[in-house]
mmCIF file of C-alpha atoms (C1' of nucleotides) in Angstrom:
data_model
loop_
_atom_site.group_PDB
_atom_site.id
_atom_site.type_symbol
_atom_site.label_atom_id
_atom_site.label_comp_id
_atom_site.label_asym_id
_atom_site.label_seq_id
_atom_site.Cartn_x
_atom_site.Cartn_y
_atom_site.Cartn_z
ATOM 1 C CA MET C 1 -10.010 30.769 0.778
ATOM 2 C CA GLY C 2 -6.399 31.144 -0.823
ATOM 3 C CA ARG C 3 -6.065 30.468 -4.373
ATOM 4 C CA HIS C 4 -3.023 28.600 -6.315
ATOM 5 C CA SER C 5 -0.615 31.492 -6.688
ATOM 6 C CA CYS C 6 -0.031 29.315 -9.778
ATOM 7 C CA CYS C 7 -3.510 29.762 -11.517
ATOM 8 C CA VAL C 8 -3.209 33.517 -10.907
ATOM 9 C CA LYS C 9 0.314 33.670 -12.811
ATOM 10 C CA GLN C 10 0.028 34.933 -16.570
ATOM 11 C CA LYS C 11 1.719 33.538 -19.641
ATOM 12 C CA LEU C 12 1.949 30.001 -18.370
ATOM 13 C CA ARG C 13 1.356 27.076 -20.992
ATOM 14 C CA LYS C 14 -1.499 25.187 -20.985
ATOM 15 C CA GLY C 15 -2.838 22.207 -22.724
ATOM 16 C CA LEU C 16 -1.361 19.286 -23.780
ATOM 17 C CA TRP C 17 2.266 18.890 -22.800
ATOM 18 C CA SER C 18 5.420 18.422 -25.485
ATOM 19 C CA PRO C 19 7.922 16.122 -25.282
ATOM 20 C CA GLU C 20 10.579 18.369 -24.321
ATOM 21 C CA GLU C 21 8.532 19.165 -21.403
ATOM 22 C CA ASP C 22 8.160 15.993 -20.561
ATOM 23 C CA GLU C 23 11.912 15.567 -20.612
ATOM 24 C CA LYS C 24 12.491 18.411 -18.901
ATOM 25 C CA LEU C 25 9.995 17.270 -15.920
ATOM 26 C CA LEU C 26 11.224 13.505 -16.736
ATOM 27 C CA LYS C 27 14.893 14.947 -15.652
ATOM 28 C CA TYR C 28 14.281 17.170 -12.740
ATOM 29 C CA ILE C 29 12.409 14.525 -11.216
ATOM 30 C CA THR C 30 14.687 12.128 -11.400
ATOM 31 C CA ARG C 31 17.319 14.449 -10.476
ATOM 32 C CA PHE C 32 16.163 16.262 -7.638
ATOM 33 C CA GLY C 33 13.123 13.584 -6.846
ATOM 34 C CA VAL C 34 9.516 14.736 -5.853
ATOM 35 C CA GLY C 35 9.891 17.792 -3.514
ATOM 36 C CA CYS C 36 8.139 21.191 -3.653
ATOM 37 C CA TRP C 37 5.804 21.318 -6.690
ATOM 38 C CA SER C 38 5.546 25.037 -7.168
ATOM 39 C CA SER C 39 9.130 25.154 -7.165
ATOM 40 C CA VAL C 40 9.045 22.786 -9.912
ATOM 41 C CA PRO C 41 8.859 24.655 -12.979
ATOM 42 C CA LYS C 42 10.957 27.081 -11.960
ATOM 43 C CA HIS C 43 14.254 24.832 -11.694
ATOM 44 C CA ALA C 44 12.532 22.505 -14.270
ATOM 45 C CA GLY C 45 12.424 25.210 -16.843
ATOM 46 C CA LEU C 46 9.033 24.798 -17.570
ATOM 47 C CA GLN C 47 6.899 27.501 -18.034
ATOM 48 C CA ARG C 48 3.942 25.836 -16.534
ATOM 49 C CA CYS C 49 2.529 25.833 -13.018
ATOM 50 C CA GLY C 50 3.574 23.238 -10.181
ATOM 51 C CA LYS C 51 0.253 21.828 -10.171
ATOM 52 C CA SER C 52 0.164 21.004 -13.828
ATOM 53 C CA CYS C 53 3.827 19.482 -13.361
ATOM 54 C CA ARG C 54 2.046 17.536 -10.227
ATOM 55 C CA LEU C 55 -0.289 15.729 -12.411
ATOM 56 C CA ARG C 56 1.557 15.114 -15.683
ATOM 57 C CA TRP C 57 4.070 13.310 -13.266
ATOM 58 C CA ILE C 58 1.327 11.655 -11.389
ATOM 59 C CA ASN C 59 -0.546 10.800 -14.386
ATOM 60 C CA TYR C 60 1.397 9.949 -17.432
ATOM 61 C CA LEU C 61 5.383 10.240 -16.026
ATOM 62 C CA ARG C 62 5.914 8.193 -13.037
ATOM 63 C CA PRO C 63 7.988 5.324 -14.210
ATOM 64 C CA ASP C 64 5.663 2.840 -12.085
ATOM 65 C CA LEU C 65 2.601 2.816 -14.109
ATOM 66 C CA LYS C 66 1.002 0.606 -16.080
ATOM 67 C CA ARG C 67 -0.024 0.663 -19.214
ATOM 68 C CA GLY C 68 -2.668 -1.117 -21.027
ATOM 69 C CA LEU C 69 -6.171 -2.226 -21.257
ATOM 70 C CA PHE C 70 -7.694 -2.864 -17.290
ATOM 71 C CA SER C 71 -7.637 -6.671 -16.275
ATOM 72 C CA GLN C 72 -10.457 -8.311 -15.534
ATOM 73 C CA GLN C 73 -9.756 -8.432 -11.805
ATOM 74 C CA GLU C 74 -8.959 -4.837 -11.712
ATOM 75 C CA GLU C 75 -12.315 -4.595 -13.605
ATOM 76 C CA ASP C 76 -13.998 -6.776 -10.704
ATOM 77 C CA LEU C 77 -11.672 -4.528 -7.788
ATOM 78 C CA ILE C 78 -13.203 -1.412 -9.115
ATOM 79 C CA LEU C 79 -16.688 -2.317 -9.483
ATOM 80 C CA HIS C 80 -16.766 -3.898 -5.763
ATOM 81 C CA LEU C 81 -14.284 -0.835 -4.090
ATOM 82 C CA HIS C 82 -16.713 1.935 -6.670
ATOM 83 C CA GLN C 83 -19.654 -0.271 -4.478
ATOM 84 C CA VAL C 84 -17.831 0.162 -0.836
ATOM 85 C CA LEU C 85 -16.546 3.620 -1.178
ATOM 86 C CA GLY C 86 -18.235 5.383 -3.704
ATOM 87 C CA ASN C 87 -16.393 8.092 -6.227
ATOM 88 C CA ARG C 88 -13.599 8.110 -3.947
ATOM 89 C CA TRP C 89 -11.056 7.503 -6.753
ATOM 90 C CA ALA C 90 -7.803 7.932 -5.429
ATOM 91 C CA GLN C 91 -8.762 5.885 -2.326
ATOM 92 C CA ILE C 92 -9.789 3.144 -5.197
ATOM 93 C CA ALA C 93 -6.465 3.735 -6.953
ATOM 94 C CA ALA C 94 -4.360 3.236 -3.917
ATOM 95 C CA GLN C 95 -6.005 -0.442 -4.309
ATOM 96 C CA LEU C 96 -4.733 -0.577 -7.505
ATOM 97 C CA PRO C 97 -0.791 -0.527 -8.042
ATOM 98 C CA GLY C 98 0.107 1.296 -11.051
ATOM 99 C CA ARG C 99 -2.781 2.684 -11.420
ATOM 100 C CA THR C 100 -4.032 6.309 -11.440
ATOM 101 C CA ASP C 101 -6.937 8.191 -9.594
ATOM 102 C CA ASN C 102 -7.806 9.717 -13.048
ATOM 103 C CA GLU C 103 -7.051 6.776 -15.063
ATOM 104 C CA ILE C 104 -9.478 4.821 -13.317
ATOM 105 C CA LYS C 105 -11.919 7.708 -12.721
ATOM 106 C CA ASN C 106 -12.106 7.755 -16.599
ATOM 107 C CA TYR C 107 -12.383 4.299 -17.083
ATOM 108 C CA TRP C 108 -15.030 4.656 -14.630
ATOM 109 C CA ASN C 109 -16.580 7.224 -16.450
ATOM 110 C CA SER C 110 -16.284 5.882 -20.091
ATOM 111 C CA CYS C 111 -16.527 2.126 -19.424
ATOM 112 C CA LEU C 112 -17.951 0.634 -16.232
ATOM 113 C CA LYS C 113 -20.787 3.047 -16.092
ATOM 114 C CA LYS C 114 -22.126 2.250 -19.297
ATOM 115 C CA LYS C 115 -21.698 -1.860 -18.503
ATOM 116 C CA LEU C 116 -23.495 -1.250 -15.443
ATOM 117 C CA ILE C 117 -26.705 0.599 -16.722
ATOM 118 C CA LYS C 118 -26.641 -1.417 -19.730
ATOM 119 C CA GLN C 119 -27.624 -4.394 -17.428
ATOM 120 C CA GLY C 120 -29.863 -2.480 -15.405
ATOM 121 C CA ILE C 121 -27.566 -1.596 -12.354
ATOM 122 C CA ASP C 122 -27.812 1.755 -10.905
ATOM 123 C CA PRO C 123 -23.988 3.139 -11.203
ATOM 124 C CA ASN C 124 -23.730 5.442 -8.383
ATOM 125 C CA THR C 125 -25.973 2.957 -5.673
ATOM 126 C CA HIS C 126 -24.698 -0.949 -7.403
ATOM 127 C CA LYS C 127 -28.566 -1.903 -7.546
ATOM 128 C CA LEU C 128 -30.974 -2.911 -9.854
ATOM 129 C CA VAL C 129 -33.023 -0.220 -11.135
ATOM 130 C CA SER C 130 -35.679 0.364 -8.165
ATOM 131 C CA ASP C 131 -38.544 -0.217 -10.757
ATOM 132 C CA ASN C 132 -40.443 -2.438 -8.916
ATOM 133 C CA ASN C 133 -42.861 -3.736 -12.083
ATOM 134 C CA ASP C 134 -39.208 -4.405 -13.515
ATOM 135 C CA VAL C 135 -37.654 -6.502 -10.617
ATOM 136 C CA LYS C 136 -39.833 -9.874 -11.300
ATOM 137 C CA ASP C 137 -38.475 -9.831 -14.999
ATOM 138 C CA LYS C 138 -35.455 -8.716 -13.776
ATOM 139 C CA LYS C 139 -34.672 -11.345 -11.435
ATOM 140 C CA MET C 140 -36.421 -14.030 -14.123
ATOM 141 C CA GLU C 141 -33.830 -12.479 -16.542
ATOM 142 C CA PHE C 142 -31.196 -12.591 -14.099
ATOM 143 C CA PHE C 143 -31.775 -16.397 -13.096
ATOM 144 C CA SER C 144 -32.820 -18.059 -16.796
ATOM 145 C CA SER C 145 -28.745 -16.552 -17.133
ATOM 146 C CA CYS C 146 -27.561 -18.591 -14.385
ATOM 147 C CA SER C 147 -25.785 -21.868 -15.694
ATOM 148 C CA SER C 148 -27.821 -25.260 -14.055
ATOM 149 C CA SER C 149 -25.200 -24.867 -11.064
ATOM 150 C CA MET C 150 -26.729 -22.460 -9.881
ATOM 151 C CA PRO C 151 -30.591 -23.466 -9.088
ATOM 152 C CA MET C 152 -32.967 -21.314 -7.425
ATOM 153 C CA THR C 153 -33.397 -23.031 -4.452
ATOM 154 C CA ALA C 154 -36.285 -21.336 -2.263
ATOM 155 C CA GLU C 155 -33.301 -19.677 -0.018
ATOM 156 C CA LEU C 156 -32.002 -17.983 -2.663
ATOM 157 C CA ASP C 157 -35.298 -16.867 -4.137
ATOM 158 C CA GLN C 158 -35.999 -15.422 -0.359
ATOM 159 C CA SER C 159 -32.581 -13.869 -0.584
ATOM 160 C CA TYR C 160 -33.368 -12.137 -3.607
ATOM 161 C CA HIS C 161 -36.151 -10.444 -2.033
ATOM 162 C CA ILE C 162 -34.336 -9.637 1.495
ATOM 163 C CA ASN C 163 -31.572 -8.091 -0.415
ATOM 164 C CA ASN C 164 -33.857 -6.823 -3.402
ATOM 165 C CA GLY C 165 -31.234 -4.700 -5.243
ATOM 166 C CA GLY C 166 -28.038 -5.618 -3.740
ATOM 167 C CA LEU C 167 -27.182 -8.524 -6.253
ATOM 168 C CA ILE C 168 -23.665 -8.177 -8.100
ATOM 169 C CA LEU C 169 -24.241 -8.773 -11.863
ATOM 170 C CA SER C 170 -20.550 -8.973 -12.631
ATOM 171 C CA SER C 171 -19.584 -8.207 -16.669
ATOM 172 C CA SER C 172 -17.035 -9.399 -18.491
ATOM 173 C CA SER C 173 -17.195 -7.639 -21.827
ATOM 174 C CA SER C 174 -13.782 -6.553 -21.438
ATOM 175 C CA MET C 175 -12.829 -10.479 -22.543
ATOM 176 C CA GLU C 176 -11.920 -9.892 -26.440
ATOM 177 C CA ASN C 177 -12.601 -12.625 -29.449
ATOM 178 C CA ASN C 178 -12.887 -15.628 -27.184
ATOM 179 C CA PRO C 179 -15.634 -17.413 -27.370
ATOM 180 C CA ILE C 180 -15.050 -19.648 -24.998
ATOM 181 C CA ARG C 181 -13.911 -16.963 -22.457
ATOM 182 C CA ASP C 182 -16.698 -15.306 -23.272
ATOM 183 C CA THR C 183 -19.472 -17.892 -22.938
ATOM 184 C CA PHE C 184 -17.281 -18.548 -19.272
ATOM 185 C CA LEU C 185 -17.337 -15.392 -18.046
ATOM 186 C CA SER C 186 -19.965 -14.112 -19.530
ATOM 187 C CA LYS C 187 -22.755 -15.619 -17.078
ATOM 188 C CA SER C 188 -24.528 -13.559 -14.387
ATOM 189 C CA VAL C 189 -22.981 -14.323 -10.988
ATOM 190 C CA CYS C 190 -25.236 -13.949 -7.961
ATOM 191 C CA ASP C 191 -23.644 -13.120 -4.409
ATOM 192 C CA PRO C 192 -26.457 -11.730 -1.991
ATOM 193 C CA LEU C 193 -24.504 -11.563 1.022
ATOM 194 C CA PHE C 194 -20.861 -10.316 -0.450
ATOM 195 C CA LEU C 195 -21.496 -6.438 -0.376
ATOM 196 C CA ALA C 196 -22.990 -7.051 3.369
ATOM 197 C CA GLU C 197 -20.078 -8.927 4.410
ATOM 198 C CA PHE C 198 -17.805 -7.104 2.760
ATOM 199 C CA GLN C 199 -19.444 -3.576 4.056
ATOM 200 C CA SER C 200 -19.222 -4.686 7.190
ATOM 201 C CA SER C 201 -15.146 -5.642 7.398
ATOM 202 C CA ILE C 202 -14.256 -1.774 6.663
ATOM 203 C CA ASP C 203 -14.137 1.552 8.457
ATOM 204 C CA PRO C 204 -17.188 3.167 7.802
ATOM 205 C CA ILE C 205 -16.421 6.300 7.966
ATOM 206 C CA GLY C 206 -12.765 6.641 6.241
ATOM 207 C CA TYR C 207 -10.397 5.470 4.321
ATOM 208 C CA ASN C 208 -9.312 1.596 5.252
ATOM 209 C CA SER C 209 -5.144 0.516 4.584
ATOM 210 C CA ASN C 210 -6.412 -2.697 4.779
ATOM 211 C CA LEU C 211 -8.966 -2.795 1.828
ATOM 212 C CA LEU C 212 -7.253 -4.787 -0.708
ATOM 213 C CA ALA C 213 -6.776 -7.788 1.474
ATOM 214 C CA GLN C 214 -9.942 -7.312 2.966
ATOM 215 C CA TYR C 215 -11.137 -7.656 -0.502
ATOM 216 C CA HIS C 216 -9.374 -10.818 -0.850
ATOM 217 C CA GLN C 217 -10.278 -12.511 2.570
ATOM 218 C CA THR C 218 -14.000 -11.615 1.552
ATOM 219 C CA ASN C 219 -13.853 -13.465 -1.723
ATOM 220 C CA TYR C 220 -11.597 -15.998 -0.587
ATOM 221 C CA GLU C 221 -12.709 -17.268 2.962
ATOM 222 C CA THR C 222 -15.005 -19.923 3.304
ATOM 223 C CA SER C 223 -16.750 -19.391 6.427
ATOM 224 C CA LEU C 224 -19.425 -17.890 5.407
ATOM 225 C CA PRO C 225 -23.180 -18.859 6.860
ATOM 226 C CA ASN C 226 -24.632 -21.001 4.460
ATOM 227 C CA LEU C 227 -27.174 -19.479 2.388
ATOM 228 C CA ALA C 228 -28.307 -22.769 1.260
ATOM 229 C CA SER C 229 -28.214 -26.622 0.936
ATOM 230 C CA PHE C 230 -27.386 -26.846 -2.613
ATOM 231 C CA ASP C 231 -29.062 -30.302 -3.745
ATOM 232 C CA HIS C 232 -26.948 -31.427 -6.734
ATOM 233 C CA ARG C 233 -28.966 -34.658 -7.023
ATOM 234 C CA ASN C 234 -30.609 -32.814 -10.048
ATOM 235 C CA THR C 235 -27.628 -30.943 -11.431
ATOM 236 C CA SER C 236 -27.079 -32.112 -14.999
ATOM 237 C CA THR C 237 -22.989 -32.237 -15.844
ATOM 238 C CA GLU C 238 -21.481 -32.517 -18.693
ATOM 239 C CA PHE C 239 -18.699 -34.660 -18.332
ATOM 240 C CA SER C 240 -16.261 -34.745 -20.888
ATOM 241 C CA ASP C 241 -12.647 -35.896 -21.868
ATOM 242 C CA HIS C 242 -9.829 -33.543 -22.615
ATOM 243 C CA SER C 243 -10.212 -34.745 -26.364
ATOM 244 C CA GLY C 244 -13.279 -33.217 -26.313
ATOM 245 C CA SER C 245 -15.325 -35.782 -26.701
ATOM 246 C CA LYS C 246 -18.135 -35.537 -24.707
ATOM 247 C CA MET C 247 -20.518 -37.866 -22.586
ATOM 248 C CA SER C 248 -23.892 -36.592 -20.629
ATOM 249 C CA SER C 249 -24.270 -37.499 -17.128
ATOM 250 C CA SER C 250 -25.965 -36.177 -13.702
ATOM 251 C CA THR C 251 -23.750 -35.405 -11.064
ATOM 252 C CA THR C 252 -25.325 -36.475 -7.821
ATOM 253 C CA ASN C 253 -23.863 -36.187 -4.090
ATOM 254 C CA SER C 254 -22.241 -39.274 -4.021
ATOM 255 C CA SER C 255 -20.363 -38.422 -7.346
ATOM 256 C CA ASN C 256 -16.436 -37.142 -6.740
ATOM 257 C CA ILE C 257 -17.597 -33.099 -7.002
ATOM 258 C CA ASN C 258 -18.427 -32.665 -3.679
ATOM 259 C CA THR C 259 -20.193 -29.056 -3.368
ATOM 260 C CA SER C 260 -21.684 -27.002 -0.815
ATOM 261 C CA LEU C 261 -22.682 -23.394 -1.576
ATOM 262 C CA SER C 262 -22.406 -20.622 0.962
ATOM 263 C CA ALA C 263 -22.686 -16.956 -0.132
ATOM 264 C CA GLY C 264 -21.910 -17.311 -2.957
ATOM 265 C CA PHE C 265 -19.005 -19.740 -2.594
ATOM 266 C CA GLN C 266 -19.401 -23.370 -3.298
ATOM 267 C CA ASN C 267 -16.618 -25.389 -2.508
ATOM 268 C CA MET C 268 -15.317 -28.000 -4.631
ATOM 269 C CA THR C 269 -13.083 -31.254 -4.078
ATOM 270 C CA PHE C 270 -12.318 -31.852 -7.448
ATOM 271 C CA GLU C 271 -10.609 -35.547 -7.976
ATOM 272 C CA GLY C 272 -9.688 -35.672 -12.012
ATOM 273 C CA GLU C 273 -12.834 -34.837 -13.163
ATOM 274 C CA MET C 274 -13.923 -33.345 -16.061
ATOM 275 C CA PHE C 275 -17.511 -31.278 -15.737
ATOM 276 C CA GLN C 276 -19.550 -28.527 -17.444
ATOM 277 C CA PHE C 277 -19.570 -24.940 -15.263
ATOM 278 C CA ASN C 278 -21.892 -22.185 -16.845
ATOM 279 C CA GLY C 279 -21.709 -23.508 -20.148
ATOM 280 C CA VAL C 280 -18.440 -24.054 -20.196
ATOM 281 C CA ASN C 281 -16.212 -27.602 -20.264
ATOM 282 C CA VAL C 282 -13.960 -27.482 -17.149
ATOM 283 C CA LYS C 283 -11.056 -30.219 -16.873
ATOM 284 C CA THR C 284 -9.765 -30.590 -13.375
ATOM 285 C CA GLU C 285 -6.723 -32.491 -12.176
ATOM 286 C CA GLU C 286 -6.278 -34.971 -9.783
ATOM 287 C CA GLY C 287 -6.576 -34.096 -6.202
ATOM 288 C CA CYS C 288 -7.463 -30.659 -6.427
ATOM 289 C CA VAL C 289 -9.415 -28.546 -3.840
ATOM 290 C CA GLY C 290 -11.182 -25.411 -5.176
ATOM 291 C CA GLN C 291 -13.370 -22.912 -4.410
ATOM 292 C CA TRP C 292 -16.172 -22.001 -7.473
ATOM 293 C CA GLN C 293 -16.393 -18.133 -6.941
ATOM 294 C CA HIS C 294 -19.335 -16.763 -8.045
ATOM 295 C CA HIS C 295 -19.309 -13.283 -8.309
ATOM 296 C CA MET C 296 -15.565 -13.537 -9.430
ATOM 297 C CA HIS C 297 -15.633 -15.815 -12.275
ATOM 298 C CA GLU C 298 -12.975 -17.518 -10.684
ATOM 299 C CA VAL C 299 -12.170 -21.485 -9.179
ATOM 300 C CA GLN C 300 -9.609 -20.911 -6.303
ATOM 301 C CA VAL C 301 -7.260 -23.940 -6.340
ATOM 302 C CA ASN C 302 -6.137 -24.773 -2.936
ATOM 303 C CA ASN C 303 -3.251 -27.142 -3.238
ATOM 304 C CA ALA C 304 -2.161 -27.681 -6.683
ATOM 305 C CA SER C 305 0.501 -27.625 -8.047
ATOM 306 C CA ASP C 306 -0.189 -25.235 -11.498
ATOM 307 C CA PHE C 307 -3.104 -23.961 -12.071
ATOM 308 C CA ASN C 308 -4.869 -27.217 -12.426
ATOM 309 C CA ILE C 309 -8.504 -25.773 -13.629
ATOM 310 C CA TYR C 310 -9.058 -24.710 -17.205
ATOM 311 C CA PRO C 311 -12.445 -24.662 -19.846
ATOM 312 C CA MET C 312 -12.351 -27.786 -21.781
ATOM 313 C CA GLY C 313 -9.964 -27.007 -25.474
ATOM 314 C CA THR C 314 -7.411 -24.828 -23.517
ATOM 315 C CA MET C 315 -4.468 -25.510 -21.831
ATOM 316 C CA PRO C 316 -3.820 -25.464 -18.294
ATOM 317 C CA GLY C 317 -2.558 -21.733 -16.968
ATOM 318 C CA GLU C 318 -3.628 -20.156 -20.258
ATOM 319 C CA TYR C 319 -6.639 -18.491 -18.328
ATOM 320 C CA THR C 320 -4.140 -17.412 -15.469
ATOM 321 C CA ASP C 321 -6.039 -14.055 -15.088
ATOM 322 C CA VAL C 322 -9.604 -16.018 -14.619
ATOM 323 C CA PHE C 323 -8.049 -19.413 -12.171
ATOM 324 C CA HIS C 324 -5.700 -17.863 -9.647
ATOM 325 C CA GLN C 325 -3.995 -20.447 -7.230
ATOM 326 C CA ILE C 326 -4.466 -19.285 -3.577
ATOM 327 C "C1'" DA E 1 -14.844 12.012 -49.280
ATOM 328 C "C1'" DA E 2 -17.152 15.259 -45.829
ATOM 329 C "C1'" DA E 3 -19.757 16.391 -41.925
ATOM 330 C "C1'" DA E 4 -21.418 14.777 -37.959
ATOM 331 C "C1'" DA E 5 -21.527 12.424 -33.906
ATOM 332 C "C1'" DC E 6 -19.177 10.185 -30.692
ATOM 333 C "C1'" DT E 7 -15.550 8.118 -27.703
ATOM 334 C "C1'" DG E 8 -10.754 7.880 -24.951
ATOM 335 C "C1'" DC E 9 -8.353 10.717 -21.928
ATOM 336 C "C1'" DA E 10 -5.219 14.142 -20.961
ATOM 337 C "C1'" DA E 11 -5.651 18.664 -18.613
ATOM 338 C "C1'" DC E 12 -7.948 22.196 -15.887
ATOM 339 C "C1'" DC E 13 -10.897 24.327 -12.537
ATOM 340 C "C1'" DG E 14 -12.544 25.037 -8.011
ATOM 341 C "C1'" DC E 15 -13.035 23.630 -3.994
ATOM 342 C "C1'" DC E 16 -11.388 21.574 0.880
ATOM 343 C "C1'" DA E 17 -7.974 20.896 4.520
ATOM 344 C "C1'" DG E 18 -3.296 20.781 6.387
ATOM 345 C "C1'" DA E 19 0.574 23.636 7.332
ATOM 346 C "C1'" DT E 20 2.637 27.782 7.574
ATOM 347 C "C1'" DA E 21 3.821 32.339 7.897
ATOM 348 C "C1'" DC P 1 -6.544 33.906 15.138
ATOM 349 C "C1'" DT P 2 -6.046 34.635 10.472
ATOM 350 C "C1'" DA P 3 -4.296 35.134 6.010
ATOM 351 C "C1'" DT P 4 -1.665 32.802 3.152
ATOM 352 C "C1'" DC P 5 0.288 28.931 0.754
ATOM 353 C "C1'" DT P 6 0.590 24.003 -0.594
ATOM 354 C "C1'" DG P 7 -0.358 19.370 -2.196
ATOM 355 C "C1'" DG P 8 -4.982 16.465 -3.169
ATOM 356 C "C1'" DC P 9 -8.947 14.890 -4.857
ATOM 357 C "C1'" DG P 10 -13.051 14.849 -7.685
ATOM 358 C "C1'" DG P 11 -15.913 16.911 -11.265
ATOM 359 C "C1'" DT P 12 -15.619 18.376 -15.568
ATOM 360 C "C1'" DT P 13 -13.849 20.647 -20.040
ATOM 361 C "C1'" DG P 14 -12.119 20.100 -24.386
ATOM 362 C "C1'" DC P 15 -8.858 17.649 -27.906
ATOM 363 C "C1'" DA P 16 -7.142 14.380 -30.938
ATOM 364 C "C1'" DG P 17 -8.757 10.210 -32.939
ATOM 365 C "C1'" DT P 18 -11.961 6.937 -34.607
ATOM 366 C "C1'" DT P 19 -17.122 5.831 -36.247
ATOM 367 C "C1'" DT P 20 -20.806 6.391 -38.774
ATOM 368 C "C1'" DT P 21 -24.130 9.022 -41.793
#
DNA sequence: AAAAACTGCAACCGCCAGATA
DNA sequence: CTATCTGGCGGTTGCAGTTTT
């Protein structure tokens, strides 16, 4: 097995890069582009190995890098991709523009992993910890955290057993200092068929370059088989006008919010309605058709000119990372 | 105020696979 | 065919900053 020649050379600098070194490397790459990394240190006047230069460029100096915290969408995507791909950080990073494998790996190890463990989910398998004695308790804990819009139907209950351990519990701890948003996002969600659907759509052997598209397709498609016949007759709904005054009501199938539940997707026709979802008052504008994505905490709006579903007390479009227009 | 513990992250290490001599 | 070089990847380490004791 051949060794990197750069690794055996002596007197090469190691450790953190100085601003001067960064400048040299940046200047060189900007002028000559990325080519043979082993020759870069020599030509750029750096006492580093080519490998180190490559890493510095990829992880730090590259101009297309995205800085800052991971968004909720990125976090969700990482979780889902990790569920399918495992620790294939490079493949995961390929689906997150501007993010590096190293960055995602660090984020996973320092943050996401702990979140899952805290939720009782094995970060390696993305399944609930397999202590059978705990399953029932966790199940009850899970469903009790769901809103009244997600009743534990017999079908859902059965599905839970079939897919025991495959529940997707999303997290939202990256949401900061916003009670409305926290409440809105912190509810656990249930989509037992998501993983099977997602996994069945990818190449089980190798990297699938269309992964992101499939991810979106899986999340946004509505043609999944019905999981449950969702009876809304007893679904408690709280109506409120935009000024915040409330009146309690009960959503029925004859109301102007029409819903159907299919494997985590709740299709809805909104006709200028205000209602409550997962404990948060939500307002819709007239003529809005959307899908409630349980596992993504999102309402997908099909025919609106703008973001037009939003938590009460906020302005339309304010939660652009929560609500997306298709 | 100081030491210890914790955390995030940049960078390194070792391995692998493909290219090339 | 074999040895070597190189780029790429995932796992791990170690440092610097922050928080806790």
